Short mmCIF file of C-alpha atoms in Angstrom, two decimals:
data_model
loop_
_atom_site.label_atom_id
_atom_site.label_comp_id
_atom_site.label_asym_id
_atom_site.label_seq_id
_atom_site.Cartn_x
_atom_site.Cartn_y
_atom_site.Cartn_z
CA GLU A 1 148.15 101.30 116.95
CA ARG A 2 145.65 103.97 115.93
CA ARG A 3 141.90 103.51 115.82
CA LEU A 4 139.00 105.67 114.75
CA ILE A 5 136.37 105.70 117.47
CA TYR A 6 133.29 107.89 117.30
CA THR A 7 132.81 109.16 120.85
CA ASP A 8 131.65 112.69 120.23
CA ALA A 9 127.91 112.09 120.04
CA PRO A 10 125.74 114.31 122.25
CA TRP A 11 125.25 111.34 124.58
CA ASP A 12 129.01 111.04 125.10
CA GLY A 13 129.22 114.70 125.99
CA TYR A 14 126.40 114.30 128.48
CA VAL A 15 128.07 111.29 130.12
CA ALA A 16 131.30 113.29 130.32
CA GLY A 17 129.53 115.94 132.38
CA ASP A 18 128.02 118.36 129.88
CA GLY A 19 124.45 118.60 131.14
CA ALA A 20 123.46 120.78 128.19
CA ALA A 21 124.53 118.20 125.60
CA LEU A 22 121.04 116.63 125.60
CA THR A 23 117.70 118.33 125.18
CA ALA A 24 114.98 117.85 127.76
CA GLN A 25 113.22 115.43 125.43
CA GLN A 26 116.40 113.40 124.90
CA LYS A 27 116.89 113.17 128.66
CA ARG A 28 113.36 111.84 129.08
CA GLY A 29 114.10 109.33 126.34
CA ALA A 30 117.30 108.25 128.11
CA LEU A 31 115.40 107.53 131.32
CA LEU A 32 112.93 105.41 129.37
CA PHE A 33 115.70 103.65 127.46
CA PHE A 34 117.55 102.57 130.61
CA GLY A 35 114.42 101.42 132.47
CA ALA A 36 114.39 104.22 135.06
CA VAL A 37 110.77 105.21 134.34
CA ASP A 38 109.20 101.77 134.01
CA PRO A 39 111.23 98.55 134.47
CA ARG A 40 109.07 96.92 131.80
CA ILE A 41 110.62 99.36 129.33
CA ASN A 42 114.33 98.61 129.42
CA CYS A 43 115.89 98.95 125.97
CA ALA A 44 119.35 98.67 127.51
CA ALA A 45 118.66 95.02 128.36
CA CYS A 46 119.64 94.27 124.75
CA HIS A 47 121.16 97.58 123.65
CA GLY A 48 123.67 97.96 126.48
CA GLY A 49 127.34 98.82 126.79
CA ASP A 50 129.37 101.46 125.01
CA ASN A 51 128.17 100.25 121.60
CA PHE A 52 124.56 99.79 122.70
CA THR A 53 124.38 96.11 121.74
CA ASP A 54 124.60 92.79 123.56
CA ASN A 55 125.82 91.17 120.32
CA ALA A 56 123.24 88.44 120.94
CA PHE A 57 120.48 87.16 118.66
CA HIS A 58 116.78 87.89 119.20
CA ASN A 59 113.54 87.30 117.31
CA LEU A 60 111.72 90.63 117.01
CA LEU A 61 109.08 89.23 114.64
CA ALA A 62 110.53 91.32 111.83
CA PRO A 63 108.40 91.29 108.67
CA GLN A 64 109.55 88.58 106.27
CA LEU A 65 110.21 90.66 103.18
CA GLY A 66 112.32 90.05 100.09
CA PRO A 67 113.80 86.86 98.61
CA GLY A 68 114.55 85.30 101.98
CA LYS A 69 117.07 82.49 102.47
CA GLY A 70 115.12 79.54 101.10
CA ASN A 71 113.52 78.68 104.43
CA GLY A 72 109.97 77.62 105.21
CA TYR A 73 107.30 76.11 103.02
CA SER A 74 107.37 79.13 100.73
CA ARG A 75 111.19 79.04 100.46
CA ARG A 76 110.99 82.82 100.95
CA GLU A 77 111.57 83.06 104.70
CA ASP A 78 114.82 83.91 106.46
CA TRP A 79 115.37 81.95 109.66
CA GLY A 80 118.34 84.04 110.67
CA ARG A 81 120.58 82.52 113.33
CA ALA A 82 119.01 79.07 112.85
CA ASN A 83 120.61 78.89 109.40
CA VAL A 84 123.93 78.63 111.23
CA THR A 85 123.08 76.75 114.44
CA PHE A 86 120.43 74.42 112.95
CA ASP A 87 118.54 74.94 116.21
CA ALA A 88 114.81 75.58 115.80
CA ARG A 89 114.88 77.82 118.88
CA ASP A 90 117.01 80.29 116.90
CA ARG A 91 114.57 80.71 114.04
CA PHE A 92 113.93 84.32 112.98
CA ALA A 93 116.59 85.57 115.41
CA PHE A 94 119.08 88.21 114.23
CA ARG A 95 122.00 89.91 115.92
CA THR A 96 121.27 93.04 117.94
CA PRO A 97 122.75 95.95 115.98
CA SER A 98 124.71 98.75 117.58
CA LEU A 99 122.76 101.96 118.02
CA ARG A 100 125.81 104.13 117.47
CA ASN A 101 125.08 106.50 114.57
CA VAL A 102 121.68 104.82 114.23
CA THR A 103 120.14 107.80 112.46
CA LEU A 104 122.53 107.13 109.55
CA THR A 105 121.86 103.41 109.13
CA ALA A 106 118.35 103.31 107.65
CA PRO A 107 116.53 101.24 106.51
CA TYR A 108 116.17 99.14 109.63
CA PHE A 109 116.05 95.44 110.50
CA HIS A 110 117.82 92.67 108.59
CA ASP A 111 115.65 93.08 105.49
CA GLY A 112 115.19 96.86 105.56
CA ALA A 113 111.51 96.51 106.40
CA TYR A 114 111.26 99.91 108.11
CA ALA A 115 112.43 103.08 106.43
CA THR A 116 112.45 105.36 109.47
CA LEU A 117 113.73 105.19 113.03
CA ASP A 118 110.27 106.11 114.26
CA ALA A 119 108.70 103.12 112.49
CA ALA A 120 111.36 100.72 113.77
CA THR A 121 110.88 101.98 117.33
CA ARG A 122 107.11 101.60 117.09
CA HIS A 123 107.57 98.00 116.01
CA HIS A 124 109.35 97.28 119.31
CA ALA A 125 106.34 98.58 121.22
CA ASP A 126 104.03 95.90 119.78
CA ILE A 127 105.97 93.40 117.71
CA ALA A 128 103.07 91.00 117.13
CA GLY A 129 100.59 93.71 116.18
CA SER A 130 103.14 95.54 114.06
CA VAL A 131 104.14 92.54 111.95
CA ALA A 132 100.51 91.48 111.50
CA ALA A 133 99.56 94.92 110.20
CA TYR A 134 102.78 95.62 108.27
CA ASP A 135 102.24 97.53 105.03
CA PRO A 136 105.28 97.75 102.73
CA SER A 137 103.77 100.67 100.82
CA THR A 138 104.08 102.93 103.88
CA ASN A 139 107.66 101.97 104.61
CA GLY A 140 109.50 103.00 101.47
CA ILE A 141 109.54 99.52 99.94
CA PRO A 142 109.68 99.44 96.10
CA PRO A 143 106.37 98.24 94.61
CA ASP A 144 108.02 95.31 92.86
CA LEU A 145 108.80 93.84 96.30
CA TYR A 146 105.27 94.06 97.71
CA SER A 147 104.45 90.53 96.59
CA SER A 148 107.51 89.14 98.41
CA LEU A 149 105.98 89.88 101.82
CA GLN A 150 105.31 86.65 103.70
CA ALA A 151 102.20 86.62 105.88
CA TYR A 152 102.85 86.59 109.63
CA ALA A 153 102.49 83.04 110.98
CA PRO A 154 102.26 83.25 114.79
CA GLU A 155 102.06 79.48 115.13
CA ARG A 156 105.62 79.27 113.81
CA GLN A 157 107.16 82.65 114.57
CA LEU A 158 105.85 83.64 118.00
CA ALA A 159 107.34 80.74 119.96
CA SER A 160 110.89 82.07 119.65
CA ALA A 161 110.01 85.77 120.00
CA ALA A 162 112.14 87.85 122.38
CA PRO A 163 110.59 87.42 125.87
CA LEU A 164 111.01 91.11 126.77
CA LEU A 165 109.00 92.16 123.71
CA ARG A 166 106.55 89.30 123.22
CA ASN A 167 103.73 91.02 125.11
CA GLY A 168 104.52 94.53 123.94
CA LEU A 169 105.74 97.59 125.81
CA PRO A 170 103.52 100.15 127.58
CA LEU A 171 104.64 103.12 125.49
CA ALA A 172 102.57 106.23 124.91
CA GLU A 173 102.98 108.42 121.83
CA SER A 174 105.05 110.88 123.84
CA ASP A 175 107.28 108.04 125.04
CA LEU A 176 107.97 106.94 121.47
CA ALA A 177 108.90 110.48 120.48
CA ASP A 178 111.22 110.77 123.48
CA LEU A 179 112.95 107.48 122.65
CA VAL A 180 113.53 108.49 119.02
CA ALA A 181 114.96 111.81 120.20
CA PHE A 182 117.35 109.99 122.53
CA LEU A 183 118.47 107.65 119.75
CA ALA A 184 119.36 110.69 117.66
CA ALA A 185 121.71 111.71 120.47
CA LEU A 186 123.79 108.58 119.79
CA THR A 187 124.95 109.86 116.40
CA ASP A 188 128.33 111.56 116.14
CA PRO A 189 127.98 114.55 113.77
CA ALA A 190 131.39 113.68 112.30
CA ALA A 191 129.97 110.41 110.99
CA ARG A 192 127.73 112.26 108.55
CA ASP A 193 130.67 113.16 106.32
CA LEU A 194 133.82 111.04 106.46
CA THR A 195 135.79 112.86 103.77
CA ALA A 196 137.58 114.82 106.50
CA LEU A 197 139.25 111.58 107.61
CA ILE A 198 141.10 111.17 104.32
CA PRO A 199 144.74 112.11 104.99
CA ASP A 200 146.58 114.78 103.05
CA ALA A 201 149.76 112.68 103.06
CA VAL A 202 150.91 109.15 103.85
CA PRO A 203 154.12 108.01 105.61
CA SER A 204 155.67 106.76 102.36
CA GLY A 205 155.53 110.24 100.90
CA LEU A 206 153.86 108.99 97.75
CA PRO A 207 151.32 111.37 96.25
CA LEU A 208 147.64 110.70 96.83
CA ASP A 209 145.26 110.43 93.94
CA PRO A 210 142.43 112.97 94.02
CA LEU A 211 139.02 111.67 94.95
CA PRO A 212 137.14 110.68 91.79
CA GLU A 213 133.78 112.11 91.00
CA PRO A 214 130.92 109.66 91.61
CA ALA A 215 130.61 107.44 88.54
CA PRO A 216 127.18 107.68 86.88
CA GLN A 217 127.41 104.08 85.66
CA ILE A 218 129.61 101.01 85.79
CA ALA A 219 132.53 101.19 83.39
CA ALA A 220 133.26 98.21 81.16
CA SER A 221 136.39 97.23 79.28
CA PRO A 222 136.04 97.41 75.49
CA VAL A 223 135.68 94.13 73.60
CA PRO A 224 137.42 93.74 70.22
CA ALA A 225 135.01 94.41 67.39
CA ASP A 226 135.85 91.15 65.61
CA ARG A 227 134.51 89.24 68.61
CA MET A 228 131.27 91.20 68.79
CA ALA A 229 130.06 90.57 65.25
CA PHE A 230 126.45 89.45 64.94
CA THR A 231 125.39 87.69 61.79
CA GLY A 232 121.70 87.43 62.52
CA PRO A 233 118.94 89.18 60.56
CA ALA A 234 119.60 92.77 59.60
CA GLY A 235 118.02 95.22 62.01
CA ALA A 236 117.90 92.72 64.85
CA LEU A 237 120.08 95.01 66.95
CA ASP A 238 119.98 98.74 67.39
CA SER A 239 123.23 100.64 67.15
CA ALA A 240 125.59 99.86 70.01
CA PRO A 241 125.95 102.51 72.74
CA THR A 242 128.99 104.73 72.57
CA ALA A 243 131.21 105.97 75.37
CA GLY A 244 129.33 108.42 77.56
CA ASP A 245 125.92 107.21 76.39
CA GLU A 246 123.80 106.98 79.55
CA SER A 247 120.96 105.11 77.81
CA VAL A 248 122.79 101.78 77.71
CA ARG A 249 120.41 98.85 77.38
CA LEU A 250 120.75 95.15 76.76
CA VAL A 251 118.82 93.34 74.05
CA ASP A 252 118.06 89.61 74.13
CA VAL A 253 119.28 88.22 70.80
CA ALA A 254 119.59 84.57 71.84
CA ALA A 255 116.94 83.36 69.42
CA GLN A 256 118.35 85.31 66.48
CA ALA A 257 121.84 84.03 67.26
CA GLY A 258 120.66 80.43 67.28
CA LEU A 259 120.89 79.89 71.04
CA ALA A 260 117.62 78.02 71.43
CA PHE A 261 117.81 76.11 74.69
CA ARG A 262 115.18 75.18 77.27
CA HIS A 263 116.00 73.39 80.48
CA GLY A 264 114.38 69.96 80.61
CA ALA A 265 113.06 70.03 84.18
CA PHE A 266 109.39 70.61 84.99
CA ARG A 267 108.22 70.74 81.41
CA ASN A 268 104.53 70.29 82.27
CA ALA A 269 104.37 70.33 86.07
CA ILE A 270 106.34 71.15 89.21
CA TYR A 271 107.61 68.18 91.22
CA GLN A 272 109.38 67.82 94.56
CA ASP A 273 112.65 67.09 92.80
CA MET A 274 115.42 69.24 94.24
CA VAL A 275 118.05 67.88 91.84
CA ALA A 276 116.08 69.14 88.86
CA ALA A 277 115.23 72.38 90.65
CA MET A 278 118.91 73.30 90.96
CA GLY A 279 119.11 74.13 87.26
CA GLY A 280 122.23 73.72 85.15
CA GLY A 281 125.44 75.58 84.44
CA LEU A 282 127.27 76.42 81.24
CA CYS A 283 130.79 76.66 79.89
CA TRP A 284 132.32 78.89 77.23
CA LEU A 285 135.07 77.11 75.31
CA ASP A 286 136.70 77.20 71.89
CA TYR A 287 136.38 73.47 71.29
CA ASP A 288 137.41 73.61 67.59
CA ARG A 289 140.16 76.24 67.96
CA ASP A 290 138.70 78.59 65.35
CA GLY A 291 139.09 81.63 67.62
CA TRP A 292 135.37 81.88 68.45
CA LEU A 293 133.99 80.88 71.84
CA ASP A 294 131.46 78.06 71.67
CA LEU A 295 128.88 77.33 74.36
CA TYR A 296 128.08 74.16 76.29
CA VAL A 297 124.87 74.17 78.35
CA VAL A 298 124.23 71.49 80.98
CA ASN A 299 120.72 70.02 81.09
CA SER A 300 118.70 67.99 83.57
CA TYR A 301 115.23 66.55 84.14
CA ALA A 302 112.88 65.47 86.94
CA GLU A 303 112.61 61.77 87.74
CA ASP A 304 108.80 61.98 87.59
CA GLU A 305 109.08 63.06 83.95
CA ILE A 306 111.31 60.24 82.72
CA ASP A 307 108.48 58.15 81.26
CA GLU A 308 106.99 61.18 79.55
CA TRP A 309 110.31 62.14 77.97
CA GLN A 310 111.01 58.61 76.82
CA GLN A 311 107.59 58.39 75.22
CA ASP A 312 108.57 61.48 73.24
CA GLY A 313 111.74 59.79 72.07
CA ALA A 314 114.57 60.59 74.47
CA LEU A 315 115.57 62.29 77.70
CA PRO A 316 116.70 65.94 77.60
CA HIS A 317 120.36 66.29 76.74
CA SER A 318 123.07 68.87 77.31
CA THR A 319 123.72 71.06 74.30
CA LEU A 320 126.89 72.13 72.49
CA PHE A 321 126.50 75.28 70.39
CA HIS A 322 129.16 75.84 67.72
CA ASN A 323 129.91 79.53 67.24
CA ARG A 324 130.11 80.26 63.52
CA GLN A 325 131.32 83.85 63.70
CA GLY A 326 128.42 85.04 65.83
CA ALA A 327 125.72 82.61 64.68
CA PHE A 328 125.37 79.48 66.82
CA GLU A 329 124.53 75.97 65.62
CA ASP A 330 123.48 73.03 67.80
CA VAL A 331 126.06 70.31 67.10
CA SER A 332 125.32 68.17 70.16
CA ARG A 333 124.28 64.99 68.37
CA GLY A 334 127.13 64.83 65.92
CA SER A 335 129.74 65.70 68.54
CA ASP A 336 128.65 63.06 71.10
CA ALA A 337 128.46 65.82 73.71
CA ASP A 338 124.71 65.26 74.14
CA LEU A 339 124.78 63.86 77.67
CA SER A 340 121.41 62.88 79.13
CA VAL A 341 122.30 63.35 82.80
CA ARG A 342 120.78 65.17 85.73
CA GLY A 343 123.52 67.74 85.44
CA ASN A 344 124.56 70.72 87.54
CA GLY A 345 127.72 72.33 86.28
CA CYS A 346 130.77 72.05 84.06
CA VAL A 347 134.37 73.14 83.71
CA ALA A 348 136.25 73.48 80.41
CA ALA A 349 139.97 72.67 80.53
CA ASP A 350 142.65 70.83 78.55
CA PHE A 351 143.26 67.95 80.94
CA ASP A 352 145.48 65.89 78.61
CA ASN A 353 147.60 68.77 77.26
CA ASP A 354 146.85 67.93 73.64
CA GLY A 355 145.82 71.50 72.82
CA TRP A 356 142.10 70.68 72.67
CA VAL A 357 139.76 71.81 75.45
CA ASP A 358 137.93 69.01 77.26
CA LEU A 359 134.74 69.18 79.36
CA TYR A 360 134.03 67.88 82.85
CA VAL A 361 130.33 67.79 83.77
CA THR A 362 129.06 67.48 87.35
CA ALA A 363 125.78 65.68 87.96
CA TYR A 364 123.56 63.78 90.35
CA GLY A 365 125.16 60.40 89.99
CA PRO A 366 128.33 59.70 88.05
CA ASN A 367 130.00 62.77 86.59
CA ALA A 368 131.18 62.84 82.98
CA LEU A 369 134.53 63.68 81.40
CA LEU A 370 134.28 64.51 77.71
CA TRP A 371 137.64 64.14 76.00
CA ASN A 372 137.97 66.42 72.98
CA ASN A 373 139.08 64.27 70.05
CA GLY A 374 140.16 67.27 67.99
CA ASP A 375 137.85 66.41 65.10
CA GLY A 376 134.68 68.02 66.42
CA THR A 377 133.70 65.01 68.54
CA PHE A 378 134.06 64.04 72.19
CA SER A 379 134.51 60.71 73.99
CA GLU A 380 133.22 60.16 77.52
CA GLY A 381 135.84 58.72 79.86
CA ALA A 382 135.23 59.75 83.47
CA ALA A 383 135.25 56.23 84.92
CA ALA A 384 138.40 55.23 83.05
CA ALA A 385 140.13 58.38 84.28
CA GLY A 386 138.95 57.79 87.85
CA VAL A 387 136.88 60.96 88.21
CA ASP A 388 133.30 59.74 87.82
CA ALA A 389 132.38 60.45 91.51
CA PRO A 390 129.13 58.51 92.01
CA GLU A 391 127.40 60.97 94.36
CA TRP A 392 125.76 64.37 93.77
CA SER A 393 128.44 66.82 92.64
CA SER A 394 127.55 70.48 92.32
CA ALA A 395 130.52 72.21 90.70
CA ALA A 396 134.16 71.72 89.74
CA ALA A 397 137.33 73.73 89.23
CA ALA A 398 140.59 72.97 87.40
CA ALA A 399 144.09 74.16 88.32
CA ASP A 400 147.66 72.88 88.37
CA LEU A 401 147.98 72.36 92.13
CA ASN A 402 151.39 70.67 92.22
CA GLY A 403 153.18 72.52 89.43
CA ASP A 404 153.70 69.50 87.18
CA GLY A 405 152.13 71.16 84.15
CA LEU A 406 148.97 69.04 84.33
CA LEU A 407 145.58 70.40 85.31
CA ASP A 408 144.16 68.83 88.46
CA LEU A 409 140.48 68.70 89.40
CA TYR A 410 138.51 69.78 92.47
CA VAL A 411 134.91 68.55 92.61
CA GLY A 412 132.40 70.04 95.03
CA GLY A 413 130.01 67.61 96.72
CA TYR A 414 126.48 68.65 97.60
CA ILE A 415 123.70 66.73 99.41
CA ASN A 416 123.38 63.12 100.58
CA PHE A 417 119.71 62.17 100.34
CA LYS A 418 120.45 59.01 102.34
CA ARG A 419 121.46 61.04 105.43
CA LYS A 420 118.63 63.23 106.65
CA ILE A 421 119.26 65.60 109.56
CA PRO A 422 116.97 64.87 112.52
CA LYS A 423 115.01 67.95 113.58
CA PRO A 424 116.53 70.24 110.94
CA ALA A 425 116.43 73.99 111.47
CA GLY A 426 115.58 74.69 107.85
CA ALA A 427 114.20 73.35 104.64
CA PHE A 428 116.28 72.00 101.76
CA PRO A 429 119.24 71.84 101.65
CA GLN A 430 119.56 72.24 105.41
CA ASP A 431 117.60 69.07 106.15
CA TYR A 432 120.29 66.75 104.75
CA TYR A 433 123.95 66.19 105.52
CA GLY A 434 126.43 67.27 102.90
CA ILE A 435 128.75 65.18 100.77
CA PRO A 436 132.53 65.72 101.06
CA ASP A 437 134.33 67.37 98.17
CA ARG A 438 136.87 65.42 96.11
CA LEU A 439 140.37 66.44 95.01
CA TYR A 440 141.99 64.64 92.07
CA LEU A 441 145.61 64.99 90.97
CA ASN A 442 146.28 64.53 87.27
CA ARG A 443 148.93 61.80 86.93
CA GLY A 444 149.20 62.03 83.16
CA ALA A 445 149.00 59.13 80.71
CA ASP A 446 149.24 55.56 81.92
CA GLY A 447 150.86 52.67 80.03
CA ALA A 448 147.88 52.49 77.69
CA GLY A 449 148.12 56.19 76.90
CA ARG A 450 145.05 57.15 78.91
CA VAL A 451 145.15 60.12 81.28
CA VAL A 452 144.32 59.03 84.82
CA PHE A 453 143.68 60.93 88.04
CA GLU A 454 144.42 60.00 91.64
CA GLU A 455 142.08 61.06 94.42
CA VAL A 456 144.10 62.74 97.19
CA THR A 457 141.28 64.30 99.19
CA ALA A 458 142.31 62.86 102.55
CA ALA A 459 146.05 63.28 101.99
CA ALA A 460 145.55 66.94 101.09
CA GLY A 461 143.57 67.55 104.28
CA VAL A 462 140.41 68.80 102.63
CA VAL A 463 138.11 66.21 104.22
CA LYS A 464 135.45 67.59 106.54
CA ASP A 465 133.08 65.40 108.51
#
């Protein structure tokens, strides 16, 4: 067994007996780091061992920056370890990183809050003061992320702060400079350029491809021209970019193409309705077999808006757009695909092997199975087929799991609002227990000619408490 281990940093040379491997400043920093100058300053308590990490989780009061993980009242916080343990004592705690090659791993902290090693080290000296005064504009953060900064909330964040850092460290300016110098001594110069590690030959003797030049942009596979035709108003689109054109841009032509859809949730106000807040999925399918992909968009609505919608005539419904060679037409009503459910997702598949693509729609409550009648219409038959699943289903997938030529169905469960987690570590969805997934095998047509499914979740071993 061969392993690549970086052990040629200046610090490794010093430990091996080369007294000149570290500068005088780096040696002073090492004494500080290991607590030899002041036991209150002992970085090695967390950054110990050969890799300079205890691999444990600590709350350093890192600035809460970026999209977060859906935690807290703002849904923009990241509770770190608590998202896994569901223990409130682990909130805002993140794993101690290795300090090997630390000068090459900027930006620092879990959300990249600090652009320089100096700034990250200063934060350790006064974590409470640093997070309270944090300014993203001085730390290399893009301006469009300034507004994502969550204000420091000591009443919630300080309780779980790392004990060794909670009251700050007695570090002078010269001490900070010495520590940063020592940290630089943990970087192996070879780690700055790894191209030297690419072998000239391999044991098989096969030739190696030359290293490609860095690609200026993501390459895309060409799409046949007859599937890219747009029949909207003339001039609606600029000329398409050609190969090598670095000014590629995307233009929203949904309205011109006839794709007018608005999700039904929160039409006039925002409600505490997490089912509606999840949004809806969509499926591309050629439901009429004309060679053009049609579009089915799943809709939903908030329970607090039901009366308002009904006063206007009807609840929001899912929409089927018929693709007429690039121009889309809403054919939901005439096709009977206009489900008024609190939907989440869908999967398009030919479950009855009649050559016509069917639709399975997941929802909060019974799911729906739309059988394609082959004449432009659909018939709902989830209950008759045994796949209605009365709980909250999030998504579904179709595949022939047993090789019998029939597509089977896997349905993902989501949240059980009747089972709330006591003392949850996070906000929704971490404050409720989940719902088990369901696995259905397609048994084909019964005596009446109807396709039926058999649930085999437990037998297949995919049940999780």
